[in-house]
Structures are given as C-alpha cells and as structure tokens.
PDB file of C-alpha atoms and ligand atoms in Angstrom:
ATOM      1  CA  MET A   1     -18.664 -34.320  -0.725  1.00 68.00           C
ATOM      2  CA  ALA A   2     -20.538 -37.348   0.333  1.00 87.00           C
ATOM      3  CA  LEU A   3     -20.387 -38.483   3.936  1.00 96.00           C
ATOM      4  CA  TYR A   4     -19.647 -41.925   5.316  1.00 97.00           C
ATOM      5  CA  ILE A   5     -20.355 -43.793   8.539  1.00 98.00           C
ATOM      6  CA  THR A   6     -17.426 -45.016  10.619  1.00 98.00           C
ATOM      7  CA  ASP A   7     -17.253 -48.230  12.661  1.00 97.00           C
ATOM      8  CA  GLU A   8     -18.169 -46.224  15.756  1.00 98.00           C
ATOM      9  CA  CYS A   9     -21.801 -46.523  14.590  1.00 98.00           C
ATOM     10  CA  ILE A  10     -24.000 -48.098  17.277  1.00 98.00           C
ATOM     11  CA  ASN A  11     -26.810 -49.081  14.864  1.00 98.00           C
ATOM     12  CA  CYS A  12     -29.307 -46.835  16.605  1.00 98.00           C
ATOM     13  CA  ASP A  13     -31.308 -46.313  13.366  1.00 96.00           C
ATOM     14  CA  VAL A  14     -31.877 -42.612  14.065  1.00 98.00           C
ATOM     15  CA  CYS A  15     -30.216 -41.287  10.901  1.00 98.00           C
ATOM     16  CA  GLU A  16     -31.806 -43.526   8.283  1.00 98.00           C
ATOM     17  CA  PRO A  17     -35.313 -42.012   8.261  1.00 98.00           C
ATOM     18  CA  GLU A  18     -33.890 -38.467   8.309  1.00 98.00           C
ATOM     19  CA  CYS A  19     -32.107 -38.747   4.960  1.00 98.00           C
ATOM     20  CA  PRO A  20     -34.038 -36.901   2.226  1.00 98.00           C
ATOM     21  CA  ASN A  21     -32.250 -38.917  -0.466  1.00 97.00           C
ATOM     22  CA  ASP A  22     -32.698 -42.405   1.009  1.00 97.00           C
ATOM     23  CA  ALA A  23     -28.919 -42.719   0.932  1.00 98.00           C
ATOM     24  CA  ILE A  24     -28.585 -44.471   4.311  1.00 98.00           C
ATOM     25  CA  TYR A  25     -29.125 -48.181   4.697  1.00 98.00           C
ATOM     26  CA  GLN A  26     -28.386 -50.985   7.150  1.00 97.00           C
ATOM     27  CA  GLY A  27     -25.203 -52.700   6.046  1.00 97.00           C
ATOM     28  CA  GLU A  28     -23.947 -56.078   7.152  1.00 96.00           C
ATOM     29  CA  ILE A  29     -22.514 -54.752  10.418  1.00 97.00           C
ATOM     30  CA  ILE A  30     -23.277 -51.033  10.655  1.00 98.00           C
ATOM     31  CA  TYR A  31     -25.309 -48.444   8.793  1.00 98.00           C
ATOM     32  CA  GLN A  32     -23.834 -47.198   5.543  1.00 98.00           C
ATOM     33  CA  ILE A  33     -24.240 -44.299   3.129  1.00 97.00           C
ATOM     34  CA  ASP A  34     -24.501 -44.743  -0.621  1.00 97.00           C
ATOM     35  CA  TRP A  35     -22.221 -41.908  -1.709  1.00 96.00           C
ATOM     36  CA  LYS A  36     -23.945 -41.774  -5.101  1.00 95.00           C
ATOM     37  CA  LEU A  37     -27.133 -40.647  -3.340  1.00 97.00           C
ATOM     38  CA  CYS A  38     -25.653 -38.379  -0.651  1.00 97.00           C
ATOM     39  CA  THR A  39     -25.733 -34.648  -1.479  1.00 97.00           C
ATOM     40  CA  GLU A  40     -24.701 -33.615   2.030  1.00 96.00           C
ATOM     41  CA  CYS A  41     -28.363 -32.578   2.131  1.00 97.00           C
ATOM     42  CA  VAL A  42     -27.693 -29.793  -0.409  1.00 97.00           C
ATOM     43  CA  GLY A  43     -31.003 -28.877  -2.059  1.00 96.00           C
ATOM     44  CA  HIS A  44     -33.055 -30.065   0.919  1.00 97.00           C
ATOM     45  CA  PHE A  45     -31.563 -28.651   4.120  1.00 98.00           C
ATOM     46  CA  GLU A  46     -28.912 -26.207   5.290  1.00 96.00           C
ATOM     47  CA  THR A  47     -27.122 -28.870   7.291  1.00 97.00           C
ATOM     48  CA  SER A  48     -26.507 -32.603   6.993  1.00 97.00           C
ATOM     49  CA  GLN A  49     -29.483 -34.161   8.751  1.00 98.00           C
ATOM     50  CA  CYS A  50     -27.759 -37.423   9.607  1.00 98.00           C
ATOM     51  CA  VAL A  51     -24.898 -35.568  11.289  1.00 98.00           C
ATOM     52  CA  GLU A  52     -27.401 -33.484  13.265  1.00 98.00           C
ATOM     53  CA  VAL A  53     -29.082 -36.535  14.788  1.00 98.00           C
ATOM     54  CA  CYS A  54     -26.222 -39.016  15.204  1.00 98.00           C
ATOM     55  CA  PRO A  55     -25.634 -39.506  18.948  1.00 98.00           C
ATOM     56  CA  VAL A  56     -22.047 -40.687  18.575  1.00 98.00           C
ATOM     57  CA  ASP A  57     -20.815 -38.257  15.932  1.00 98.00           C
ATOM     58  CA  CYS A  58     -19.602 -40.941  13.542  1.00 98.00           C
ATOM     59  CA  ILE A  59     -20.511 -39.419  10.148  1.00 98.00           C
ATOM     60  CA  PRO A  60     -17.565 -37.490   8.703  1.00 97.00           C
ATOM     61  CA  ILE A  61     -16.887 -36.283   5.161  1.00 93.00           C
ATOM     62  CA  ASP A  62     -15.738 -39.024   2.813  1.00 92.00           C
ATOM     63  CA  PRO A  63     -12.312 -37.960   1.508  1.00 92.00           C
ATOM     64  CA  SER A  64     -12.540 -40.450  -1.355  1.00 92.00           C
ATOM     65  CA  HIS A  65     -15.588 -38.697  -2.817  1.00 89.00           C
ATOM     66  CA  ILE A  66     -14.748 -35.013  -2.991  1.00 89.00           C
ATOM     67  CA  GLU A  67     -17.473 -32.869  -4.606  1.00 93.00           C
ATOM     68  CA  SER A  68     -17.966 -29.084  -4.773  1.00 94.00           C
ATOM     69  CA  GLN A  69     -21.200 -27.354  -3.749  1.00 94.00           C
ATOM     70  CA  ASP A  70     -22.033 -27.028  -7.470  1.00 96.00           C
ATOM     71  CA  ASP A  71     -21.442 -30.762  -7.970  1.00 96.00           C
ATOM     72  CA  LEU A  72     -23.748 -31.517  -5.045  1.00 96.00           C
ATOM     73  CA  LEU A  73     -26.473 -29.226  -6.395  1.00 96.00           C
ATOM     74  CA  LEU A  74     -26.217 -30.937  -9.790  1.00 96.00           C
ATOM     75  CA  LYS A  75     -26.439 -34.331  -8.079  1.00 96.00           C
ATOM     76  CA  TYR A  76     -29.517 -33.151  -6.150  1.00 97.00           C
ATOM     77  CA  ARG A  77     -31.183 -32.051  -9.408  1.00 97.00           C
ATOM     78  CA  MET A  78     -30.399 -35.379 -11.097  1.00 96.00           C
ATOM     79  CA  LEU A  79     -31.799 -37.294  -8.112  1.00 96.00           C
ATOM     80  CA  ILE A  80     -35.106 -35.406  -7.965  1.00 94.00           C
ATOM     81  CA  LYS A  81     -35.570 -35.896 -11.710  1.00 93.00           C
ATOM     82  CA  LYS A  82     -35.410 -39.673 -11.218  1.00 81.00           C
ATOM     83  CA  ARG A  83     -38.248 -39.621  -8.676  1.00 75.00           C
TER      84      ARG A  83
HETATM   85 FE1  LIG B 101     -28.514 -38.304   3.614  1.00 91.57          FE
HETATM   86 FE2  LIG B 101     -27.970 -35.759   4.021  1.00 91.57          FE
HETATM   87 FE3  LIG B 101     -26.749 -37.612   5.470  1.00 91.57          FE
HETATM   88 FE4  LIG B 101     -26.126 -37.385   2.917  1.00 91.57          FE
HETATM   89  S1  LIG B 101     -25.794 -35.838   4.512  1.00 91.57           S
HETATM   90  S2  LIG B 101     -26.553 -39.285   3.987  1.00 91.57           S
HETATM   91  S3  LIG B 101     -28.087 -36.767   2.029  1.00 91.57           S
HETATM   92  S4  LIG B 101     -28.934 -37.139   5.502  1.00 91.57           S
HETATM   93 FE1  LIG B 102     -25.076 -45.189  13.331  1.00 91.57          FE
HETATM   94 FE2  LIG B 102     -25.103 -42.591  13.948  1.00 91.57          FE
HETATM   95 FE3  LIG B 102     -26.834 -43.574  12.179  1.00 91.57          FE
HETATM   96 FE4  LIG B 102     -27.095 -44.197  14.750  1.00 91.57          FE
HETATM   97  S1  LIG B 102     -27.318 -42.150  13.852  1.00 91.57           S
HETATM   98  S2  LIG B 102     -27.261 -45.609  13.005  1.00 91.57           S
HETATM   99  S3  LIG B 102     -24.949 -44.313  15.383  1.00 91.57           S
HETATM  100  S4  LIG B 102     -24.615 -43.492  11.966  1.00 91.57           S
END
C-alpha cells in the first residue's frame, strides 16, 4: 500500500529528503506523497522512513491504494529500472 499525508502535517520538511523513491513533495498547502512512487520503502528499508521521522505521526496507509508486498516489490523493481 502507498501511504498518504493527512492535513495534520506541519510542513516541517523532515520526511521529504528521507524518501528513497522521491515520492514526497511540497503540495499547495501541505506535503504530499505520489502514490505511484511510494513502495512503503519496500526494496530499500525495513520500515517506512517517512513514518519513522514524522514528528506528528500524520502518514497513514492510503486505503484507496491497496497493494500487497509482492505488488510493492514489483513497483520497486520497475522504479529502479527507470533510473
Ligand atoms: Fe517514500 Fe517510503 Fe514514505 Fe513511501 S513510505 S513516501 S517510499 S519514505
Ligand atoms: Fe509533514 Fe510529517 Fe513530512 Fe513533517 S515529516 S512535512 S509533518 S508529513
């Protein structure tokens, strides 16, 4: 599953540089995650790096983009091929 950022985000900018897939960007009001690029850090790290660093705990799983671990691994492989 991809993750998303809720409106509790305080725009602290801590998560953005931690994302190995460059999936996090500054939106119009708060930071956002491009779900097409988020692998929940599968392939890079054991845990979601943005969730680890977020001081206000505002990065839950996105229920509208449900993906299995296998889907996420496939997504990871597709993303590294494009680099
Ligand atoms: Fe990036 Fe990982 Fe957070 Fe997804 S879970 S946005 S890949 S840091
Ligand atoms: Fe927003 Fe959390 Fe990212 Fe800070 S770490 S910009 S509060 S989502």
